[in-house]
mmCIF file of C-alpha atoms in Angstrom:
data_model
loop_
_atom_site.group_PDB
_atom_site.id
_atom_site.type_symbol
_atom_site.label_atom_id
_atom_site.label_comp_id
_atom_site.label_asym_id
_atom_site.label_seq_id
_atom_site.Cartn_x
_atom_site.Cartn_y
_atom_site.Cartn_z
ATOM 1 C CA MET A 1 84.028 72.497 133.338
ATOM 2 C CA GLN A 2 86.424 71.405 130.042
ATOM 3 C CA LYS A 3 83.467 72.887 127.639
ATOM 4 C CA ILE A 4 83.761 76.206 130.056
ATOM 5 C CA ILE A 5 87.378 76.393 129.332
ATOM 6 C CA VAL A 6 87.349 75.299 125.918
ATOM 7 C CA ALA A 7 84.403 78.447 125.269
ATOM 8 C CA PHE A 8 86.842 81.235 127.448
ATOM 9 C CA PHE A 9 89.431 80.375 124.825
ATOM 10 C CA ALA A 10 87.327 80.649 122.209
ATOM 11 C CA LEU A 11 86.117 84.001 123.350
ATOM 12 C CA PHE A 12 89.798 85.123 123.884
ATOM 13 C CA LEU A 13 90.934 84.452 120.757
ATOM 14 C CA LEU A 14 87.783 86.330 118.989
ATOM 15 C CA GLY A 15 88.806 89.299 121.217
ATOM 16 C CA THR A 16 92.385 88.908 120.433
ATOM 17 C CA THR A 17 91.576 88.905 116.727
ATOM 18 C CA ALA A 18 88.719 91.524 116.618
ATOM 19 C CA TYR A 19 91.242 94.131 118.777
ATOM 20 C CA ALA A 20 94.262 94.363 116.130
ATOM 21 C CA GLN A 21 91.891 94.225 112.693
ATOM 22 C CA LYS A 22 93.056 97.947 112.187
ATOM 23 C CA TYR A 23 96.758 99.597 112.312
ATOM 24 C CA PHE A 24 97.105 103.117 111.472
ATOM 25 C CA THR A 25 100.074 105.484 111.407
ATOM 26 C CA ARG A 26 100.169 109.736 110.997
ATOM 27 C CA ASP A 27 104.170 109.640 110.206
ATOM 28 C CA ALA A 28 104.528 107.590 107.140
ATOM 29 C CA LYS A 29 106.850 108.899 105.406
ATOM 30 C CA VAL A 30 106.509 109.578 101.731
ATOM 31 C CA LYS A 31 109.593 110.888 99.458
ATOM 32 C CA PHE A 32 109.310 111.420 95.633
ATOM 33 C CA SER A 33 112.744 111.996 93.316
ATOM 34 C CA SER A 34 113.343 113.063 90.174
ATOM 35 C CA GLU A 35 116.821 111.997 88.289
ATOM 36 C CA THR A 36 117.925 113.217 85.164
ATOM 37 C CA PRO A 37 121.463 113.957 83.504
ATOM 38 C CA MET A 38 120.306 117.820 84.307
ATOM 39 C CA GLU A 39 119.500 117.877 87.643
ATOM 40 C CA LYS A 40 118.383 115.762 91.032
ATOM 41 C CA ILE A 41 115.345 116.715 92.717
ATOM 42 C CA GLU A 42 114.090 115.191 96.287
ATOM 43 C CA ALA A 43 110.965 116.331 98.416
ATOM 44 C CA LEU A 44 109.912 114.262 101.484
ATOM 45 C CA ASN A 45 106.643 114.438 103.277
ATOM 46 C CA LYS A 46 106.642 113.095 107.042
ATOM 47 C CA SER A 47 103.259 113.517 107.804
ATOM 48 C CA GLY A 48 100.968 110.684 105.897
ATOM 49 C CA THR A 49 98.352 108.917 107.048
ATOM 50 C CA CYS A 50 97.348 105.026 106.504
ATOM 51 C CA VAL A 51 94.794 103.256 107.917
ATOM 52 C CA LEU A 52 94.640 99.576 106.968
ATOM 53 C CA ASP A 53 91.616 97.234 107.753
ATOM 54 C CA ALA A 54 93.775 93.777 108.005
ATOM 55 C CA ALA A 55 90.359 91.533 108.290
ATOM 56 C CA THR A 56 89.422 92.883 105.027
ATOM 57 C CA GLY A 57 92.801 94.437 103.399
ATOM 58 C CA LYS A 58 91.263 97.656 102.499
ATOM 59 C CA MET A 59 93.562 100.373 103.167
ATOM 60 C CA GLU A 60 94.005 104.052 102.840
ATOM 61 C CA TRP A 61 96.782 106.718 102.145
ATOM 62 C CA LYS A 62 96.869 110.108 102.245
ATOM 63 C CA VAL A 63 99.292 112.962 102.249
ATOM 64 C CA LEU A 64 99.178 116.820 102.104
ATOM 65 C CA ILE A 65 101.173 118.327 98.890
ATOM 66 C CA LYS A 66 101.913 121.524 100.833
ATOM 67 C CA GLY A 67 103.793 118.886 103.591
ATOM 68 C CA PHE A 68 106.513 118.178 100.823
ATOM 69 C CA LEU A 69 109.560 120.167 101.574
ATOM 70 C CA PHE A 70 112.525 120.621 98.974
ATOM 71 C CA GLU A 71 116.052 121.553 100.150
ATOM 72 C CA LYS A 72 115.498 124.784 97.831
ATOM 73 C CA ALA A 73 112.804 127.348 98.613
ATOM 74 C CA LEU A 74 112.218 128.083 94.880
ATOM 75 C CA MET A 75 111.075 124.197 93.727
ATOM 76 C CA GLN A 76 109.049 123.838 96.816
ATOM 77 C CA GLU A 77 107.201 127.237 95.368
ATOM 78 C CA HIS A 78 107.131 126.095 91.881
ATOM 79 C CA PHE A 79 106.223 122.530 93.176
ATOM 80 C CA ASN A 80 103.346 123.954 94.630
ATOM 81 C CA GLU A 81 102.280 126.898 92.606
ATOM 82 C CA ASN A 82 102.916 125.771 89.109
ATOM 83 C CA TYR A 83 103.176 122.340 88.453
ATOM 84 C CA MET A 84 100.485 120.179 91.997
ATOM 85 C CA GLU A 85 98.286 123.519 92.194
ATOM 86 C CA SER A 86 97.606 122.421 95.694
ATOM 87 C CA SER A 87 95.627 125.370 96.562
ATOM 88 C CA THR A 88 93.220 123.450 94.589
ATOM 89 C CA TYR A 89 94.078 120.066 95.119
ATOM 90 C CA PRO A 90 95.283 120.247 98.700
ATOM 91 C CA ASN A 91 96.213 116.102 98.879
ATOM 92 C CA ALA A 92 97.079 112.790 97.109
ATOM 93 C CA GLN A 93 95.561 109.385 97.986
ATOM 94 C CA PHE A 94 95.733 105.817 97.356
ATOM 95 C CA LYS A 95 92.938 103.899 98.250
ATOM 96 C CA GLY A 96 92.957 100.191 97.741
ATOM 97 C CA GLN A 97 92.714 96.463 98.734
ATOM 98 C CA ILE A 98 95.519 93.809 98.949
ATOM 99 C CA THR A 99 94.754 91.259 96.647
ATOM 100 C CA ASN A 100 96.717 88.485 98.156
ATOM 101 C CA LEU A 101 95.572 88.573 101.317
ATOM 102 C CA SER A 102 95.338 85.248 102.472
ATOM 103 C CA ASP A 103 99.570 84.942 102.112
ATOM 104 C CA ILE A 104 99.879 87.591 104.982
ATOM 105 C CA ASN A 105 99.384 86.374 108.411
ATOM 106 C CA PHE A 106 99.155 89.316 110.596
ATOM 107 C CA ALA A 107 99.577 87.204 114.211
ATOM 108 C CA GLN A 108 102.947 85.716 112.528
ATOM 109 C CA ASP A 109 105.887 87.887 112.766
ATOM 110 C CA GLY A 110 107.898 87.731 109.205
ATOM 111 C CA LYS A 111 108.343 89.658 105.957
ATOM 112 C CA TYR A 112 105.222 89.361 103.024
ATOM 113 C CA ASN A 113 104.945 90.582 99.843
ATOM 114 C CA VAL A 114 102.140 92.441 99.230
ATOM 115 C CA LYS A 115 100.046 93.297 96.485
ATOM 116 C CA THR A 116 97.301 95.950 95.992
ATOM 117 C CA ALA A 117 94.679 97.440 93.377
ATOM 118 C CA GLY A 118 93.174 100.583 93.788
ATOM 119 C CA LYS A 119 92.806 103.970 92.454
ATOM 120 C CA MET A 120 95.330 106.785 93.102
ATOM 121 C CA THR A 121 94.257 110.768 93.114
ATOM 122 C CA ILE A 122 96.761 113.439 92.041
ATOM 123 C CA HIS A 123 96.424 116.695 91.223
ATOM 124 C CA GLY A 124 92.563 115.802 90.995
ATOM 125 C CA VAL A 125 93.207 113.186 88.660
ATOM 126 C CA GLU A 126 91.851 109.324 89.898
ATOM 127 C CA ARG A 127 93.507 106.067 88.300
ATOM 128 C CA ASP A 128 93.443 102.765 88.475
ATOM 129 C CA VAL A 129 96.802 101.675 89.834
ATOM 130 C CA ASN A 130 98.657 98.489 91.059
ATOM 131 C CA ILE A 131 100.895 98.867 93.667
ATOM 132 C CA GLU A 132 103.608 96.527 95.355
ATOM 133 C CA GLY A 133 105.226 96.630 98.602
ATOM 134 C CA THR A 134 106.659 94.239 101.475
ATOM 135 C CA LEU A 135 104.953 94.108 104.551
ATOM 136 C CA LYS A 136 107.383 93.442 107.827
ATOM 137 C CA VAL A 137 105.088 92.282 111.013
ATOM 138 C CA SER A 138 106.981 92.373 113.928
ATOM 139 C CA LYS A 139 105.830 92.143 117.391
ATOM 140 C CA GLY A 140 102.274 93.330 116.630
ATOM 141 C CA THR A 141 103.283 96.055 114.438
ATOM 142 C CA LEU A 142 103.511 96.309 110.697
ATOM 143 C CA GLU A 143 106.245 97.650 109.162
ATOM 144 C CA VAL A 144 105.362 98.786 105.447
ATOM 145 C CA LEU A 145 107.616 99.914 102.625
ATOM 146 C CA SER A 146 106.773 100.094 99.044
ATOM 147 C CA ASN A 147 108.763 101.890 95.444
ATOM 148 C CA PHE A 148 106.680 103.045 92.465
ATOM 149 C CA VAL A 149 106.902 105.206 90.025
ATOM 150 C CA VAL A 150 104.271 108.049 89.004
ATOM 151 C CA LYS A 151 104.548 109.959 85.404
ATOM 152 C CA PRO A 152 103.293 113.188 85.583
ATOM 153 C CA GLU A 153 101.649 113.485 82.583
ATOM 154 C CA ASP A 154 99.387 110.530 84.090
ATOM 155 C CA TYR A 155 97.701 113.327 85.912
ATOM 156 C CA LYS A 156 97.671 116.330 83.775
ATOM 157 C CA ILE A 157 100.451 117.955 85.325
ATOM 158 C CA ALA A 158 102.111 119.856 83.018
ATOM 159 C CA ILE A 159 105.580 120.457 83.143
ATOM 160 C CA PRO A 160 106.929 123.654 80.839
ATOM 161 C CA SER A 161 109.027 122.862 77.797
ATOM 162 C CA LEU A 162 111.730 125.324 79.285
ATOM 163 C CA VAL A 163 112.715 122.775 82.317
ATOM 164 C CA LYS A 164 111.258 119.640 80.539
ATOM 165 C CA ASP A 165 114.713 117.901 80.485
ATOM 166 C CA ASN A 166 114.946 118.927 84.264
ATOM 167 C CA ILE A 167 112.439 117.082 85.415
ATOM 168 C CA ALA A 168 112.041 113.225 85.241
ATOM 169 C CA LYS A 169 109.220 111.551 83.022
ATOM 170 C CA GLU A 170 108.845 108.921 85.543
ATOM 171 C CA ILE A 171 109.098 110.103 88.966
ATOM 172 C CA LYS A 172 109.994 107.708 91.744
ATOM 173 C CA VAL A 173 108.296 107.239 95.043
ATOM 174 C CA VAL A 174 109.078 105.452 98.104
ATOM 175 C CA VAL A 175 106.228 105.287 100.739
ATOM 176 C CA SER A 176 107.779 103.986 104.225
ATOM 177 C CA THR A 177 106.338 103.765 107.433
ATOM 178 C CA THR A 178 105.111 101.474 111.033
ATOM 179 C CA LEU A 179 101.773 100.947 111.027
ATOM 180 C CA ALA A 180 100.601 100.114 115.014
ATOM 181 C CA PRO A 181 97.172 98.794 115.546
ATOM 182 C CA LEU A 182 94.210 100.930 116.448
ATOM 183 C CA LYS A 183 92.818 100.977 119.554
ATOM 184 C CA SER A 184 89.120 101.219 119.414
ATOM 185 C CA MET B 1 129.907 154.636 71.513
ATOM 186 C CA LYS B 2 133.354 152.875 71.497
ATOM 187 C CA LYS B 3 133.601 149.085 71.160
ATOM 188 C CA GLN B 4 135.015 148.381 74.248
ATOM 189 C CA THR B 5 132.704 150.593 76.126
ATOM 190 C CA ILE B 6 129.929 148.431 74.835
ATOM 191 C CA LEU B 7 131.559 145.678 75.686
ATOM 192 C CA TYR B 8 132.043 146.122 79.005
ATOM 193 C CA ILE B 9 127.988 147.194 79.500
ATOM 194 C CA LEU B 10 127.204 143.861 78.340
ATOM 195 C CA LEU B 11 129.508 141.917 80.697
ATOM 196 C CA ALA B 12 128.565 143.828 83.544
ATOM 197 C CA ALA B 13 124.832 143.078 82.365
ATOM 198 C CA VAL B 14 125.646 139.046 81.896
ATOM 199 C CA LEU B 15 126.783 139.717 85.493
ATOM 200 C CA VAL B 16 124.392 141.334 87.153
ATOM 201 C CA GLY B 17 122.014 138.814 85.597
ATOM 202 C CA GLY B 18 123.913 135.675 86.581
ATOM 203 C CA ILE B 19 124.019 136.921 90.280
ATOM 204 C CA VAL B 20 120.366 137.706 90.592
ATOM 205 C CA GLY B 21 119.602 133.996 88.972
ATOM 206 C CA TYR B 22 121.674 132.344 91.263
ATOM 207 C CA GLN B 23 120.289 134.574 94.265
ATOM 208 C CA LEU B 24 117.028 133.402 93.220
ATOM 209 C CA TRP B 25 117.869 129.639 92.461
ATOM 210 C CA ASN B 26 119.443 129.740 95.779
ATOM 211 C CA LYS B 27 116.671 131.787 97.473
ATOM 212 C CA PRO B 28 116.298 130.515 101.482
ATOM 213 C CA HIS B 29 113.150 128.784 103.210
ATOM 214 C CA GLN B 30 110.975 131.631 104.783
ATOM 215 C CA ASP B 31 112.555 132.523 108.243
ATOM 216 C CA LEU B 32 109.328 131.918 110.034
ATOM 217 C CA ALA B 33 110.875 133.283 113.156
ATOM 218 C CA ALA B 34 111.541 136.712 111.611
ATOM 219 C CA ALA B 35 108.273 136.405 109.649
ATOM 220 C CA LYS B 36 105.082 138.950 111.007
ATOM 221 C CA THR B 37 102.230 136.247 112.040
ATOM 222 C CA ASP B 38 99.365 136.565 109.492
ATOM 223 C CA VAL B 39 96.479 134.795 111.806
ATOM 224 C CA ALA B 40 96.603 133.263 115.545
ATOM 225 C CA VAL B 41 94.894 130.491 116.516
ATOM 226 C CA ASP B 42 94.220 128.202 119.621
ATOM 227 C CA ALA B 43 94.707 123.901 118.446
ATOM 228 C CA THR B 44 91.514 123.402 119.773
ATOM 229 C CA ALA B 45 89.707 126.318 117.808
ATOM 230 C CA LEU B 46 91.615 125.256 114.778
ATOM 231 C CA TYR B 47 90.970 121.567 114.298
ATOM 232 C CA ASN B 48 87.147 122.535 115.091
ATOM 233 C CA GLU B 49 87.108 124.841 112.156
ATOM 234 C CA TYR B 50 88.708 122.230 109.469
ATOM 235 C CA ASN B 51 86.553 119.609 110.828
ATOM 236 C CA THR B 52 83.148 122.152 110.666
ATOM 237 C CA ASP B 53 84.059 123.358 107.759
ATOM 238 C CA GLU B 54 87.522 122.615 105.437
ATOM 239 C CA ASN B 55 86.984 124.384 102.564
ATOM 240 C CA ALA B 56 86.762 127.668 104.288
ATOM 241 C CA ALA B 57 89.498 126.630 106.883
ATOM 242 C CA ASN B 58 92.133 125.896 103.940
ATOM 243 C CA ALA B 59 91.178 129.427 102.177
ATOM 244 C CA LYS B 60 91.663 131.164 105.894
ATOM 245 C CA TYR B 61 94.748 129.215 106.578
ATOM 246 C CA LEU B 62 96.694 127.873 103.768
ATOM 247 C CA ASP B 63 100.115 129.811 102.887
ATOM 248 C CA LYS B 64 99.800 131.965 106.052
ATOM 249 C CA VAL B 65 102.266 131.787 108.616
ATOM 250 C CA VAL B 66 99.946 130.823 111.176
ATOM 251 C CA ALA B 67 100.991 130.770 115.198
ATOM 252 C CA VAL B 68 99.318 128.014 116.640
ATOM 253 C CA THR B 69 98.810 127.773 120.941
ATOM 254 C CA GLY B 70 97.876 124.388 122.489
ATOM 255 C CA LYS B 71 98.909 121.653 125.035
ATOM 256 C CA VAL B 72 101.639 119.206 123.964
ATOM 257 C CA LYS B 73 99.992 116.109 123.888
ATOM 258 C CA ASP B 74 102.768 114.474 122.569
ATOM 259 C CA ALA B 75 106.308 114.762 121.086
ATOM 260 C CA SER B 76 108.678 112.309 118.965
ATOM 261 C CA LYS B 77 111.968 112.386 116.995
ATOM 262 C CA ASP B 78 112.547 110.155 114.286
ATOM 263 C CA ALA B 79 115.376 108.181 112.858
ATOM 264 C CA ASP B 80 116.583 111.943 110.970
ATOM 265 C CA GLY B 81 116.060 113.508 114.602
ATOM 266 C CA ALA B 82 113.270 115.597 112.694
ATOM 267 C CA VAL B 83 110.622 116.635 115.685
ATOM 268 C CA LYS B 84 107.299 116.616 115.790
ATOM 269 C CA VAL B 85 105.115 117.952 118.589
ATOM 270 C CA ASN B 86 101.298 116.810 118.701
ATOM 271 C CA LEU B 87 98.844 119.386 120.370
ATOM 272 C CA ASP B 88 96.019 118.707 121.946
ATOM 273 C CA ALA B 89 92.937 119.503 119.785
ATOM 274 C CA GLY B 90 90.016 118.237 122.151
ATOM 275 C CA SER B 91 89.550 115.229 120.044
ATOM 276 C CA GLU B 92 90.268 111.600 120.829
ATOM 277 C CA MET B 93 91.613 110.774 117.306
ATOM 278 C CA GLY B 94 92.869 113.958 115.841
ATOM 279 C CA VAL B 95 95.385 116.481 116.900
ATOM 280 C CA VAL B 96 97.602 119.647 115.636
ATOM 281 C CA ALA B 97 100.888 118.110 114.364
ATOM 282 C CA CYS B 98 103.283 120.370 114.415
ATOM 283 C CA GLU B 99 106.884 119.297 112.561
ATOM 284 C CA LEU B 100 109.715 121.555 113.236
ATOM 285 C CA SER B 101 111.440 123.090 110.479
ATOM 286 C CA PRO B 102 114.806 121.830 109.213
ATOM 287 C CA PHE B 103 115.637 124.473 107.913
ATOM 288 C CA ALA B 104 115.749 126.795 110.881
ATOM 289 C CA LYS B 105 118.188 126.573 113.962
ATOM 290 C CA HIS B 106 115.817 125.671 117.183
ATOM 291 C CA ALA B 107 116.674 126.553 120.815
ATOM 292 C CA ARG B 108 115.237 123.361 122.250
ATOM 293 C CA THR B 109 113.898 120.344 120.432
ATOM 294 C CA GLU B 110 112.431 118.719 123.989
ATOM 295 C CA PHE B 111 108.854 119.085 124.258
ATOM 296 C CA GLN B 112 107.149 117.928 127.811
ATOM 297 C CA PRO B 113 103.367 116.910 127.428
ATOM 298 C CA GLY B 114 100.844 119.001 129.052
ATOM 299 C CA GLU B 115 103.268 122.029 128.677
ATOM 300 C CA GLN B 116 101.584 124.889 126.547
ATOM 301 C CA VAL B 117 103.329 126.204 123.458
ATOM 302 C CA THR B 118 103.038 128.435 120.562
ATOM 303 C CA PHE B 119 103.917 127.395 117.388
ATOM 304 C CA LYS B 120 104.741 129.598 113.950
ATOM 305 C CA GLY B 121 104.611 127.907 110.674
ATOM 306 C CA LYS B 122 103.140 127.009 107.911
ATOM 307 C CA CYS B 123 99.737 124.855 107.769
ATOM 308 C CA THR B 124 99.237 122.557 104.960
ATOM 309 C CA GLY B 125 95.470 121.532 105.726
ATOM 310 C CA LEU B 126 93.951 118.684 107.189
ATOM 311 C CA ASN B 127 94.490 114.767 106.914
ATOM 312 C CA LEU B 128 93.256 113.328 109.928
ATOM 313 C CA ASP B 129 94.952 116.201 112.056
ATOM 314 C CA VAL B 130 95.705 119.566 110.950
ATOM 315 C CA VAL B 131 99.607 119.608 110.122
ATOM 316 C CA PHE B 132 101.830 122.404 109.909
ATOM 317 C CA VAL B 133 105.800 122.032 108.554
ATOM 318 C CA GLU B 134 108.511 124.613 109.112
ATOM 319 C CA CYS B 135 107.775 125.161 112.249
ATOM 320 C CA VAL B 136 109.641 127.428 115.148
ATOM 321 C CA GLU B 137 108.153 128.010 118.648
ATOM 322 C CA SER B 138 107.322 131.420 119.025
ATOM 323 C CA LYS B 139 107.865 132.873 122.782
#
């Protein structure tokens, strides 16, 4: 009888960990800002996606360029047509891997620092990047926050010399979202 | 011509240039409610087109005023009050996601699952879901 109980609990535990291995969102917020003495520009996208496999630490983020909204229509137009060429390169993505996976206990509520390494693709240019952030485990969901910097020239985004003083050399990006367990 | 006349003409030119530049700079976002619909499509058909051939669908729908009709799967409001309505696309995973425009006024921001709605907006492409921004409800 005892063996059966132990076996039952073992199965139960296996079942729960297997269930919550993948996390997902379709509502990730990606905000970027460019600040120069001349001008502050901000844009926000509210429909980024992320799939995170907690078992392996693999993650994939993707955002549609045309989904970035600017206060000024003219800036949104220039961003899409001149700088990001969003009809040719409709999305940006990050495919990576958590490198300190053993520091994170997905079953234990708490805040964890996360380190990742992976490939960022923007404007059709793929680059190796390391991105850090925090992950807060709370009642089975994961609140993710990350701040990082993107340099337009790294991704062959040409800024005309006429406006080069209006657009920062380093664009600040903030990604925030809550990932929920993916039911499969 | 008198010097004064030339000066006035120059001043007028500078003023007109300034006004045109200022207006261009502050050009409002496209009024989707008043805009003519370029393409009208059913949410499920649109989602299937995107999953069959993404490039062809992008060529057909990006940068167009698209009216998409479907059944509300769920709707949500975020901390900033921004509303997103997901339309059923006949798929377990994907939906047609419609972000209500932050630049327009809306007659209503509450949507019930199961009701049939049409949104006019800008299609931004496929990201698991087909995502629309700057949406306004169309009667």
